[in-house]
Each structure stands twice: as structure tokens, then as C-alpha cells.
Short mmCIF file of C-alpha atoms and ligand atoms in Angstrom, two decimals:
data_model
loop_
_atom_site.label_atom_id
_atom_site.label_comp_id
_atom_site.label_asym_id
_atom_site.label_seq_id
_atom_site.Cartn_x
_atom_site.Cartn_y
_atom_site.Cartn_z
CA MET A 1 -27.33 -34.91 47.33
CA GLY A 2 -25.10 -32.14 46.04
CA LYS A 3 -25.71 -29.10 43.89
CA GLU A 4 -26.07 -29.22 40.15
CA LYS A 5 -22.73 -29.06 38.27
CA ALA A 6 -21.90 -27.53 34.92
CA GLY A 7 -21.61 -30.98 33.29
CA VAL A 8 -25.38 -31.53 33.05
CA LYS A 9 -27.55 -28.67 31.80
CA GLU A 10 -30.91 -30.48 31.69
CA LEU A 11 -31.62 -33.45 33.93
CA GLU A 12 -33.32 -36.39 32.25
CA PHE A 13 -35.57 -39.20 33.58
CA GLY A 14 -37.21 -36.88 36.15
CA GLY A 15 -33.89 -35.82 37.76
CA PRO A 16 -32.72 -37.14 41.15
CA LEU A 17 -36.17 -38.28 42.27
CA GLY A 18 -37.06 -39.90 38.95
CA THR A 19 -33.79 -41.84 38.96
CA VAL A 20 -34.39 -43.02 42.56
CA ALA A 21 -37.72 -44.41 41.35
CA LEU A 22 -36.07 -46.05 38.35
CA LEU A 23 -33.39 -47.63 40.56
CA ALA A 24 -36.18 -49.57 42.27
CA LEU A 25 -38.51 -49.95 39.29
CA MET A 26 -36.05 -51.61 36.90
CA PRO A 27 -35.19 -54.62 39.16
CA CYS A 28 -38.80 -54.99 40.38
CA THR A 29 -40.13 -55.04 36.79
CA ILE A 30 -37.64 -57.74 35.78
CA LEU A 31 -38.60 -59.99 38.71
CA TYR A 32 -42.32 -59.30 38.28
CA LEU A 33 -42.27 -60.21 34.57
CA VAL A 34 -40.28 -63.40 35.13
CA LEU A 35 -42.67 -64.44 37.90
CA LEU A 36 -45.72 -63.56 35.86
CA CYS A 37 -44.50 -65.51 32.85
CA GLY A 38 -44.12 -68.67 34.89
CA SER A 39 -47.54 -68.39 36.58
CA GLU A 40 -50.56 -70.27 35.15
CA ASP A 41 -52.85 -67.23 35.17
CA GLY A 42 -50.36 -64.60 34.04
CA GLY A 43 -52.95 -61.84 34.66
CA LEU A 44 -51.15 -58.49 34.66
CA LEU A 45 -52.86 -57.30 37.84
CA SER A 46 -52.15 -60.46 39.80
CA VAL A 47 -48.98 -60.13 41.85
CA PRO A 48 -47.54 -63.62 42.00
CA ALA A 49 -45.31 -64.29 45.01
CA PRO A 50 -42.10 -66.27 44.54
CA PRO A 51 -42.84 -69.87 45.53
CA GLY A 52 -41.33 -70.22 49.00
CA GLY A 53 -41.27 -66.46 49.70
CA LEU A 54 -38.72 -63.70 49.05
CA ALA A 55 -35.86 -65.68 50.63
CA GLN A 56 -36.08 -68.04 47.65
CA LEU A 57 -34.78 -65.31 45.35
CA TRP A 58 -31.27 -65.91 46.63
CA ASP A 59 -29.59 -69.03 45.28
CA VAL A 60 -25.85 -69.36 45.76
CA ARG A 61 -25.53 -71.76 42.81
CA ALA A 62 -27.40 -69.43 40.43
CA PHE A 63 -25.25 -66.51 41.64
CA GLY A 64 -22.06 -68.55 41.12
CA ILE A 65 -23.14 -69.54 37.60
CA CYS A 66 -23.88 -65.89 36.72
CA VAL A 67 -20.44 -64.78 37.96
CA ALA A 68 -18.75 -67.66 36.09
CA TRP A 69 -20.71 -66.72 32.95
CA ILE A 70 -19.51 -63.12 33.03
CA LEU A 71 -15.92 -64.20 33.72
CA PHE A 72 -16.08 -66.67 30.82
CA GLN A 73 -17.27 -63.91 28.47
CA ALA A 74 -14.56 -61.60 29.83
CA LEU A 75 -11.97 -64.28 29.07
CA LEU A 76 -13.23 -64.60 25.48
CA TYR A 77 -13.10 -60.77 25.14
CA THR A 78 -9.43 -60.76 26.08
CA LEU A 79 -8.42 -63.59 23.69
CA PRO A 80 -6.03 -62.47 20.94
CA ILE A 81 -8.59 -63.06 18.16
CA GLY A 82 -10.52 -60.56 16.02
CA TYR A 83 -9.17 -57.07 15.33
CA VAL A 84 -8.88 -53.70 17.01
CA ALA A 85 -10.94 -50.64 15.97
CA GLU A 86 -10.77 -47.01 17.07
CA GLY A 87 -13.67 -45.22 18.73
CA LEU A 88 -14.75 -41.65 17.95
CA PRO A 89 -12.52 -38.83 19.30
CA LEU A 90 -12.97 -38.04 23.02
CA LYS A 91 -13.14 -34.53 24.53
CA ASN A 92 -9.34 -34.51 24.77
CA GLY A 93 -9.04 -35.49 21.10
CA LYS A 94 -7.72 -38.99 21.86
CA LYS A 95 -9.39 -42.13 20.47
CA LEU A 96 -9.80 -45.33 22.49
CA LYS A 97 -9.08 -48.72 20.98
CA TYR A 98 -11.68 -51.53 21.11
CA LYS A 99 -11.26 -55.27 20.53
CA ILE A 100 -13.77 -56.53 17.91
CA ASN A 101 -14.33 -60.23 18.54
CA ALA A 102 -17.88 -60.57 19.91
CA PHE A 103 -19.04 -62.77 17.04
CA GLN A 104 -16.13 -65.17 17.60
CA ALA A 105 -17.00 -65.18 21.33
CA PHE A 106 -20.58 -66.11 20.37
CA ILE A 107 -19.45 -69.02 18.17
CA ILE A 108 -17.06 -70.33 20.86
CA THR A 109 -19.83 -70.05 23.47
CA LEU A 110 -22.34 -71.94 21.30
CA ALA A 111 -19.79 -74.67 20.54
CA THR A 112 -18.91 -75.01 24.25
CA LEU A 113 -22.60 -75.12 25.17
CA GLY A 114 -23.35 -77.69 22.47
CA LEU A 115 -20.55 -79.89 23.78
CA ALA A 116 -21.74 -79.52 27.37
CA VAL A 117 -25.32 -80.48 26.41
CA TYR A 118 -23.97 -83.47 24.46
CA TYR A 119 -22.19 -84.60 27.63
CA GLY A 120 -25.35 -84.28 29.72
CA LEU A 121 -25.75 -80.62 30.78
CA ASP A 122 -29.43 -80.05 31.56
CA LEU A 123 -30.18 -76.60 30.14
CA SER A 124 -33.76 -76.68 31.48
CA TYR A 125 -32.25 -75.92 34.90
CA ILE A 126 -32.05 -72.30 33.69
CA HIS A 127 -35.81 -72.29 33.08
CA ASP A 128 -36.53 -73.84 36.48
CA ARG A 129 -34.36 -71.31 38.38
CA LEU A 130 -34.91 -68.32 36.09
CA LEU A 131 -36.12 -66.09 38.92
CA GLN A 132 -33.00 -66.84 40.97
CA PHE A 133 -30.78 -66.20 37.94
CA ALA A 134 -32.55 -62.87 37.34
CA PHE A 135 -32.12 -61.89 40.99
CA SER A 136 -28.41 -62.78 40.82
CA ALA A 137 -27.94 -60.68 37.67
CA ILE A 138 -29.61 -57.72 39.41
CA LEU A 139 -27.38 -58.15 42.45
CA ILE A 140 -24.26 -58.29 40.26
CA SER A 141 -25.46 -55.12 38.48
CA LEU A 142 -25.83 -53.35 41.80
CA LEU A 143 -22.36 -54.43 42.97
CA LEU A 144 -20.73 -53.47 39.68
CA SER A 145 -22.50 -50.08 39.58
CA THR A 146 -21.35 -49.37 43.15
CA TYR A 147 -17.76 -50.20 42.23
CA LEU A 148 -17.98 -48.05 39.08
CA TYR A 149 -19.41 -45.09 40.98
CA ALA A 150 -16.79 -45.37 43.75
CA ARG A 151 -13.90 -45.43 41.27
CA SER A 152 -15.39 -42.53 39.28
CA LEU A 153 -14.95 -40.28 42.34
CA THR A 154 -11.18 -40.48 41.86
CA LYS A 155 -11.29 -39.57 38.15
CA PRO A 156 -10.56 -36.13 36.66
CA GLU A 157 -13.44 -34.11 35.19
CA SER A 158 -12.22 -34.88 31.64
CA GLU A 159 -12.96 -38.60 32.11
CA LEU A 160 -16.51 -38.09 33.38
CA SER A 161 -19.65 -38.32 31.28
CA THR A 162 -21.33 -34.96 30.78
CA ALA A 163 -24.68 -36.80 30.95
CA GLY A 164 -23.98 -38.21 34.43
CA ASN A 165 -22.10 -35.41 36.16
CA SER A 166 -24.84 -33.51 37.97
CA GLY A 167 -23.57 -33.69 41.56
CA PHE A 168 -26.75 -35.54 42.61
CA PHE A 169 -25.75 -38.99 43.88
CA SER A 170 -28.82 -40.93 42.69
CA TYR A 171 -28.73 -39.25 39.29
CA ASP A 172 -25.03 -39.83 38.62
CA PHE A 173 -25.18 -43.39 40.03
CA PHE A 174 -28.03 -44.18 37.62
CA MET A 175 -26.75 -42.33 34.53
CA GLY A 176 -23.10 -43.31 35.01
CA HIS A 177 -20.48 -40.88 36.30
CA GLU A 178 -17.45 -42.10 34.36
CA LEU A 179 -17.70 -42.23 30.55
CA ASN A 180 -15.34 -45.09 29.70
CA PRO A 181 -14.35 -47.03 32.86
CA ARG A 182 -11.40 -49.25 32.04
CA ILE A 183 -8.80 -51.40 33.76
CA GLY A 184 -5.91 -51.41 31.29
CA SER A 185 -7.51 -52.12 27.92
CA PHE A 186 -10.54 -53.89 29.50
CA ASP A 187 -13.47 -51.54 28.84
CA PHE A 188 -16.36 -52.32 31.21
CA LYS A 189 -19.08 -50.51 29.24
CA TYR A 190 -18.08 -51.84 25.83
CA PHE A 191 -17.72 -55.39 27.21
CA CYS A 192 -21.15 -55.36 28.90
CA GLU A 193 -23.01 -53.70 26.02
CA LEU A 194 -23.23 -56.82 23.86
CA ARG A 195 -21.59 -59.89 25.30
CA PRO A 196 -22.84 -61.30 28.65
CA GLY A 197 -26.39 -60.00 28.16
CA LEU A 198 -27.06 -60.65 24.48
CA ILE A 199 -25.31 -64.03 24.40
CA GLY A 200 -26.92 -64.86 27.76
CA TRP A 201 -30.34 -64.08 26.24
CA MET A 202 -29.64 -66.70 23.52
CA VAL A 203 -28.69 -69.28 26.15
CA ILE A 204 -31.96 -68.61 28.01
CA ASN A 205 -33.94 -68.99 24.76
CA LEU A 206 -32.24 -72.33 24.08
CA ALA A 207 -33.00 -73.39 27.66
CA MET A 208 -36.69 -72.64 27.00
CA LEU A 209 -36.58 -74.85 23.89
CA HIS A 210 -34.92 -77.61 25.93
CA LYS A 211 -37.61 -77.29 28.60
CA GLU A 212 -40.41 -77.46 26.02
CA VAL A 213 -38.99 -80.69 24.59
CA GLN A 214 -38.57 -82.11 28.10
CA GLN A 215 -42.16 -81.37 29.08
CA GLY A 216 -43.46 -82.95 25.83
CA THR A 217 -44.93 -79.80 24.24
CA GLY A 218 -42.10 -79.03 21.85
CA PRO A 219 -40.24 -78.09 19.88
CA SER A 220 -43.25 -76.01 18.82
CA LEU A 221 -43.32 -73.84 15.70
CA PRO A 222 -43.95 -70.61 17.69
CA LEU A 223 -40.93 -71.20 19.94
CA ILE A 224 -38.74 -72.20 17.00
CA LEU A 225 -39.71 -68.94 15.25
CA VAL A 226 -38.98 -66.83 18.35
CA ASN A 227 -35.60 -68.56 18.74
CA ILE A 228 -34.65 -68.07 15.08
CA PHE A 229 -35.80 -64.41 14.92
CA GLN A 230 -33.98 -63.41 18.07
CA PHE A 231 -30.91 -65.43 17.07
CA ILE A 232 -30.75 -63.44 13.82
CA TYR A 233 -31.03 -60.18 15.81
CA VAL A 234 -28.25 -61.09 18.21
CA ALA A 235 -25.96 -62.61 15.56
CA ASP A 236 -26.43 -59.44 13.49
CA ALA A 237 -25.55 -57.18 16.45
CA LEU A 238 -22.44 -59.23 17.27
CA TRP A 239 -21.35 -59.46 13.63
CA ASN A 240 -21.68 -55.66 13.33
CA GLU A 241 -20.07 -55.04 16.73
CA GLU A 242 -18.00 -52.13 15.44
CA CYS A 243 -21.25 -50.18 14.75
CA ILE A 244 -21.85 -49.67 18.48
CA LEU A 245 -18.76 -47.44 18.67
CA THR A 246 -20.83 -44.61 17.15
CA THR A 247 -23.97 -45.15 19.27
CA MET A 248 -25.27 -42.88 22.03
CA ASP A 249 -24.47 -45.45 24.73
CA ILE A 250 -20.75 -45.52 23.89
CA VAL A 251 -20.24 -41.91 22.82
CA HIS A 252 -22.46 -39.99 25.23
CA ASP A 253 -23.74 -42.01 28.23
CA GLY A 254 -21.63 -42.90 31.25
CA PHE A 255 -21.59 -46.44 32.62
CA GLY A 256 -23.96 -46.48 35.59
CA PHE A 257 -26.85 -48.55 36.89
CA MET A 258 -29.07 -47.74 33.88
CA LEU A 259 -26.74 -49.41 31.39
CA VAL A 260 -25.22 -51.99 33.76
CA CYS A 261 -28.61 -53.37 34.85
CA GLY A 262 -29.96 -52.89 31.32
CA ASP A 263 -27.11 -54.91 29.79
CA LEU A 264 -26.70 -57.63 32.43
CA ALA A 265 -30.24 -58.17 33.74
CA TRP A 266 -32.92 -56.41 31.70
CA VAL A 267 -31.85 -57.64 28.24
CA PRO A 268 -31.41 -61.35 29.00
CA PHE A 269 -34.41 -61.76 31.33
CA VAL A 270 -36.96 -59.38 29.79
CA TYR A 271 -36.10 -59.96 26.13
CA SER A 272 -36.52 -63.73 26.61
CA LEU A 273 -40.10 -63.12 27.78
CA GLN A 274 -41.76 -64.51 24.65
CA ALA A 275 -39.79 -67.77 24.81
CA ASN A 276 -40.49 -68.07 28.54
CA TYR A 277 -44.19 -67.36 27.96
CA LEU A 278 -44.47 -70.05 25.27
CA VAL A 279 -43.12 -72.71 27.64
CA SER A 280 -45.86 -72.07 30.22
CA HIS A 281 -48.53 -71.23 27.61
CA PRO A 282 -47.95 -73.78 24.79
CA ARG A 283 -49.74 -73.14 21.50
CA SER A 284 -49.55 -74.03 17.83
CA ILE A 285 -49.82 -71.92 14.66
CA SER A 286 -50.47 -72.75 11.01
CA TYR A 287 -47.70 -72.67 8.40
CA ALA A 288 -49.54 -69.81 6.66
CA SER A 289 -49.46 -67.68 9.84
CA ALA A 290 -45.81 -68.59 10.34
CA ALA A 291 -45.01 -67.49 6.78
CA LEU A 292 -46.81 -64.17 7.32
CA ILE A 293 -44.89 -63.54 10.56
CA CYS A 294 -41.62 -64.31 8.72
CA VAL A 295 -42.53 -61.61 6.17
CA VAL A 296 -43.04 -59.08 9.01
CA LYS A 297 -39.64 -60.04 10.46
CA GLY A 298 -38.01 -59.80 7.00
CA VAL A 299 -39.45 -56.32 6.31
CA GLY A 300 -38.31 -55.10 9.75
CA TYR A 301 -34.83 -56.53 9.23
CA VAL A 302 -34.37 -54.96 5.77
CA ILE A 303 -35.30 -51.49 7.13
CA PHE A 304 -33.22 -51.90 10.33
CA ARG A 305 -30.06 -53.21 8.68
CA GLY A 306 -30.39 -50.96 5.61
CA ALA A 307 -30.72 -47.82 7.77
CA ASN A 308 -27.94 -48.70 10.22
CA SER A 309 -25.50 -49.78 7.49
CA GLN A 310 -26.27 -46.71 5.39
CA LYS A 311 -25.54 -44.31 8.27
CA ASN A 312 -22.49 -46.26 9.42
CA ALA A 313 -20.99 -46.31 5.90
CA PHE A 314 -21.76 -42.59 5.45
CA ARG A 315 -20.21 -41.61 8.79
CA ARG A 316 -17.06 -43.66 8.10
CA ASN A 317 -16.65 -42.43 4.51
CA PRO A 318 -19.24 -40.21 2.76
CA ASN A 319 -17.56 -41.06 -0.58
CA ASP A 320 -18.13 -44.80 -0.13
CA HIS A 321 -19.70 -46.01 -3.42
CA ALA A 322 -22.64 -47.52 -1.44
CA VAL A 323 -23.74 -44.07 -0.16
CA SER A 324 -22.06 -41.46 -2.39
CA HIS A 325 -25.22 -41.16 -4.55
CA LEU A 326 -27.36 -40.11 -1.52
CA LYS A 327 -28.34 -36.48 -0.97
CA SER A 328 -27.05 -34.79 2.18
CA ILE A 329 -26.90 -31.34 3.75
CA PRO A 330 -23.78 -29.74 5.27
CA THR A 331 -23.53 -28.73 8.94
CA SER A 332 -21.22 -26.20 10.60
CA SER A 333 -19.30 -29.09 12.27
CA GLY A 334 -18.11 -30.38 8.91
CA LYS A 335 -20.27 -33.51 9.11
CA ARG A 336 -23.22 -33.90 6.70
CA LEU A 337 -26.74 -35.17 7.35
CA LEU A 338 -28.35 -37.64 4.96
CA VAL A 339 -31.68 -36.45 3.53
CA SER A 340 -32.37 -39.26 1.07
CA GLY A 341 -32.30 -43.06 1.22
CA TRP A 342 -33.56 -44.54 4.50
CA TRP A 343 -32.71 -41.35 6.42
CA GLY A 344 -34.90 -39.35 4.03
CA LEU A 345 -37.94 -41.53 4.82
CA VAL A 346 -38.08 -40.73 8.56
CA ARG A 347 -35.53 -39.30 11.03
CA HIS A 348 -34.98 -42.67 12.70
CA PRO A 349 -35.57 -45.46 10.15
CA ASN A 350 -33.43 -47.82 12.25
CA TYR A 351 -35.93 -47.47 15.14
CA LEU A 352 -38.81 -48.17 12.74
CA GLY A 353 -37.20 -51.43 11.55
CA ASP A 354 -36.35 -52.44 15.11
CA LEU A 355 -39.99 -51.96 16.17
CA VAL A 356 -41.36 -53.97 13.23
CA MET A 357 -38.99 -56.80 14.17
CA ALA A 358 -40.05 -56.55 17.82
CA LEU A 359 -43.67 -57.06 16.72
CA SER A 360 -42.70 -60.17 14.77
CA TRP A 361 -41.21 -61.70 17.95
CA SER A 362 -44.52 -61.35 19.79
CA LEU A 363 -46.89 -62.48 17.03
CA PRO A 364 -46.02 -66.22 17.42
CA CYS A 365 -47.43 -65.97 20.98
CA GLY A 366 -50.95 -65.19 19.67
CA PHE A 367 -53.36 -62.59 20.96
CA SER A 368 -54.81 -64.13 24.09
CA HIS A 369 -52.48 -62.24 26.42
CA VAL A 370 -50.74 -58.85 26.52
CA LEU A 371 -47.67 -60.22 28.35
CA PRO A 372 -45.70 -61.29 25.23
CA TYR A 373 -46.36 -57.81 23.82
CA PHE A 374 -44.67 -56.16 26.80
CA TYR A 375 -41.41 -55.93 24.83
CA VAL A 376 -43.02 -54.12 21.85
CA LEU A 377 -44.81 -51.65 24.12
CA TYR A 378 -41.79 -50.98 26.34
CA PHE A 379 -39.52 -50.71 23.28
CA LEU A 380 -41.90 -48.22 21.66
CA GLY A 381 -41.68 -46.06 24.80
CA LEU A 382 -37.89 -46.44 24.96
CA LEU A 383 -37.33 -45.51 21.31
CA VAL A 384 -39.77 -42.56 21.36
CA HIS A 385 -37.89 -41.23 24.42
CA ARG A 386 -34.51 -42.04 22.86
CA GLU A 387 -35.49 -40.25 19.66
CA ALA A 388 -36.38 -37.14 21.67
CA ARG A 389 -33.03 -37.30 23.54
CA ASP A 390 -31.13 -37.70 20.26
CA ALA A 391 -33.09 -34.92 18.53
CA ASN A 392 -32.29 -32.61 21.46
CA GLN A 393 -28.57 -33.41 21.20
CA CYS A 394 -28.54 -33.10 17.40
CA GLY A 395 -30.39 -29.76 17.65
CA LYS A 396 -27.59 -28.45 19.89
CA LYS A 397 -24.85 -30.00 17.74
CA TYR A 398 -26.09 -28.95 14.31
CA GLY A 399 -28.38 -25.91 14.95
CA ALA A 400 -29.84 -24.53 11.69
CA ALA A 401 -28.78 -27.59 9.67
CA TRP A 402 -30.77 -29.84 12.03
CA GLU A 403 -33.81 -27.56 11.64
CA GLU A 404 -33.48 -27.82 7.88
CA TYR A 405 -33.24 -31.62 8.15
CA CYS A 406 -36.40 -31.70 10.28
CA ASN A 407 -38.20 -29.50 7.74
CA ARG A 408 -37.22 -31.78 4.88
CA VAL A 409 -37.84 -35.04 6.75
CA LYS A 410 -41.09 -34.40 8.59
CA TYR A 411 -41.66 -37.63 10.50
CA ARG A 412 -39.59 -38.96 13.40
CA ILE A 413 -40.16 -42.74 13.36
CA PHE A 414 -43.41 -43.70 11.59
CA PRO A 415 -44.04 -42.26 8.10
CA TYR A 416 -47.15 -40.03 8.03
CA ILE A 417 -47.95 -40.87 11.68
CA TYR A 418 -45.19 -39.68 14.02
P1 NDP B 501 -28.54 -44.07 16.05
O1 NDP B 501 -27.76 -45.15 15.41
O2 NDP B 501 -29.92 -43.84 15.56
O3 NDP B 501 -27.71 -42.75 15.90
C1 NDP B 501 -28.21 -41.43 16.09
C2 NDP B 501 -27.12 -40.53 15.54
O4 NDP B 501 -27.06 -40.67 14.12
C3 NDP B 501 -27.34 -39.05 15.75
O5 NDP B 501 -26.93 -38.64 17.05
C4 NDP B 501 -26.44 -38.46 14.69
O6 NDP B 501 -25.11 -38.57 15.20
C5 NDP B 501 -26.60 -39.45 13.54
N1 NDP B 501 -27.63 -39.02 12.58
C6 NDP B 501 -28.90 -38.67 12.85
N2 NDP B 501 -29.54 -38.33 11.72
C7 NDP B 501 -28.65 -38.49 10.72
C8 NDP B 501 -28.71 -38.29 9.32
N3 NDP B 501 -29.82 -37.87 8.72
N4 NDP B 501 -27.61 -38.54 8.59
C9 NDP B 501 -26.48 -38.98 9.19
N5 NDP B 501 -26.35 -39.18 10.51
C10 NDP B 501 -27.43 -38.93 11.27
O7 NDP B 501 -28.50 -44.24 17.61
P2 NDP B 501 -28.92 -45.30 18.65
O8 NDP B 501 -27.69 -45.60 19.43
O9 NDP B 501 -30.09 -44.78 19.38
O10 NDP B 501 -29.40 -46.64 17.88
C11 NDP B 501 -28.55 -47.61 17.26
C12 NDP B 501 -29.35 -48.88 16.99
O11 NDP B 501 -29.54 -49.59 18.22
C13 NDP B 501 -30.76 -48.63 16.42
O12 NDP B 501 -31.02 -49.55 15.39
C14 NDP B 501 -31.68 -48.91 17.57
O13 NDP B 501 -32.94 -49.39 17.11
C15 NDP B 501 -30.90 -49.95 18.35
N6 NDP B 501 -31.22 -49.96 19.79
C16 NDP B 501 -31.66 -51.15 20.33
C17 NDP B 501 -31.96 -51.24 21.66
C18 NDP B 501 -32.46 -52.52 22.24
O14 NDP B 501 -32.62 -52.61 23.45
N7 NDP B 501 -32.73 -53.54 21.44
C19 NDP B 501 -31.82 -50.08 22.57
C20 NDP B 501 -31.36 -48.88 21.89
C21 NDP B 501 -31.06 -48.84 20.55
P3 NDP B 501 -23.81 -37.91 14.46
O15 NDP B 501 -24.32 -36.92 13.51
O16 NDP B 501 -22.99 -37.34 15.58
O17 NDP B 501 -23.11 -39.05 13.79
#
């Protein structure tokens, strides 16, 4: 451990000790949830052991498939399709260029997968070896984070992330030392943010559907709903890929274990929890319940997409006819803050919509177990914490204007509640 540097003023996540705990907690939680989902009982306090002991976690074939999967997505990223967009200005005033072709990569992946299944690929293998796949993804995250940290030690201060430049090894390894690690135009953080994890999550969901059909309990309406809802979420994120260039992950956070493991292991294996749960806990629901759940999903989506598109359009061009009628307040930086429309309802309407959608993904699993609700509960914690981090940064960035915004828009995420 070293001494605190000027880059980080306030340490987050409990500082060096908190991040050591998180380095262990993140992988253990992923493996625990996958194991729990597959067990008959699924009781939260039972600690199911991997069948065959810990040695069974390692599977050379699963590891090879994970590596091949990431390389395949990397190949699609480098294809000369799509277009190139500019990121926000860096500390040195320069702007990085980013290839926008994640949606095309998604379509090519689905077509390739469809063809492979047509020619006999058994997708249910992913369900049967899910634990081994999750372990492999964690191992790859660890290897990649180690490489990223090692190379960051050779980089000048200007290329480091202020959020992950404390001088404490565990902290900087977790938060990410280098802001935009690249080899040529290949941007590791940008590539991992959406592609291998989000598209991988869809493949796991489809594998769950395949398994349900194979075991004679499907395709069930609950699993079809979960697949469709999450497909819409992922397709939307990939279609609007350019929007991530203005998010906290790209602009502020370095690329360390938190994001690497989050992108490559946590998202695909934890977010597919509901689909996994439904395979081992089959159930049916009425069309009326299904319709009601679709309404919840629709409401969440309208708020989520409306809020994100409104802010994105406003940040790109405040005179855009879609947002020029909205009220805003000036800040000393020259940027304005919206105080009407979705951003006048609460300070983070996009988080509100995201949480309503998250609830709709769990509802098809019924109420007999808390496990399928893990995502909603974890996501609530994540977004409440993220909101506080963002408010702290905006307070520093905008000073009095941010205070005025908070006075005019009283609630953070939930109107009249929080
Ligand atoms: P946001 O898109 O919410 O962006 C926050 C930034 O928006 C602020 O830093 C500020 O930046 C700007 N802003 C804040 N208030 C206003 C205002 N009133 N008017 C104009 N601009 C404002 O950040 P996130 O990256 O946290 O979230 C992006 C999306 O990703 C969300 O929908 C979220 O739900 C989702 N998400 C999903 C996760 C998942 O695992 N599924 C994880 C994390 C996020 P500035 O002023 O500098 O432009």
C-alpha cells in the first residue's frame, strides 16, 4: 500500500479495505447465486456446494468457450461496419473516437447462433455448465484486470483516472488506474461495457429457454416474458450505444476489476438469474397477470428511454426541437441543467424507469422466493449509491446551480418518497 495521492480526494467503497472485501465478495456472490439458482431448495441461508467439490469449478472447455466468445465479439467490434463517434473532451482537451456497431454485432451474433442451433448446437450445455462458465468469466476478469493494472503503471498521470489514482494498490486495482486503456484504436473499457457481457446474457437466456423445452416444462409464459423483456433492454442499450459515451463509467471511472468483473461476469451470470431460476422452479401464470406485468415493463421503459433520450438530446444540442421547449438553469461551466420534463420530476428519472423495469423482470417468477428479486434489491442499492456519487460530483462541478436544481427538484429517484 502506498500513500494517498492528489488524484483521489475522497475514497469510495470503504477505501483500501472496503475494496479488498469487494474483490472477494463480487466473485463469491456470482458463484453463490448461480449455485443457489440450480439447487432444489434455493434457501438463501443454505450454502450449496458445487457438485463434485471446488475442483469442479474449473473446466477447460468452458474457459476456452469464454475466451473464444470474447475474441469473436472483439472481431465484430473491429469490422469496418457502423460509424465512428467522438467522446467527450479529455483532461488534455482531446476527444477519443469510438466505433459504433454494437447493434450490428448483436444481429450477426444472433444469426450465427441461430445457424449453429439449426445445425445441431446444443445450447442447453450452457445451462448445465453455468457454474463453470461463471468461474471462467471471473478468472478472465482477474487476468484482464491484472494486465490493465500492470500496463497502467507505465502511463503518464494525464492518462490515469482521477477516481482510481489513490496510491493504494487494492483501491486502484478495483477502481481502475488507467481511464481509457487502448491498444491502437481498440478501447478495452468501451468494448467490454456492452458487448461480451450484454450479448452473452442474451445467449444464456436463450440457453435457459432451450433447456426448458428439452426438459419438457417449456417454453413457459414466464420464461418467454423474461426473455422478451430483457431482450428489449439489451437491444435498446446496443441500439443507443453512443449514449454510453456520456455516462459515468466512460467519462469518470477507470477500467479496473469493478468494471471488468461487472461487465464480463456479473452482468451475464447475475442478470440471467430469473431465467435460470425459472428452469429449476417451473411455474405458470395467467394471461391477465402476464398483461399486467407487461404494463409495468411498458411504464418503466417509457420513463427510462424518455429520460435518457431527453438528457442525451439536450447535452448534444440544447436547441434540438425535441428539447428546446424544456426549462433549464445555467451553470458557471456553460452547460445548463434541465428543470422540467423528466428531469423536473426527480433528479434521476432514468434510474426510476430502470428500477420499474427491473421489477417487471422478477414478477413472472412469482412470490414464493426472494431469489428472483435479488436483481431488483441489488439494483436499488447500486442506483441509490450511484445517485449519491453523481450528486457529489455534480455538486462540485456546478456549485450554486446544482443547489438551485436540488431546491427546485426535491426528490432524487422516487417522487414524494426519496
Ligand atoms: P446518467 O445518465 O444519469 O448521467 C448523470 C449525469 O447527467 C450527471 O453527471 C450530469 O452530467 C447530467 N445531469 C444530471 N442532472 C441533469 C439535468 N437536470 N439536466 C441535464 N443533465 C443532467 O448516468 P449513469 O451513467 O449513472 O446512467 C446511465 C443509464 O445507465 C441510466 O439509465 C441507468 O439506469 C443505467 N445504468 C444501468 C446499470 C445496469 O447495470 N443495468 C448500471 C448503471 C447505470 P453532465 O452535466 O456533466 O452532463
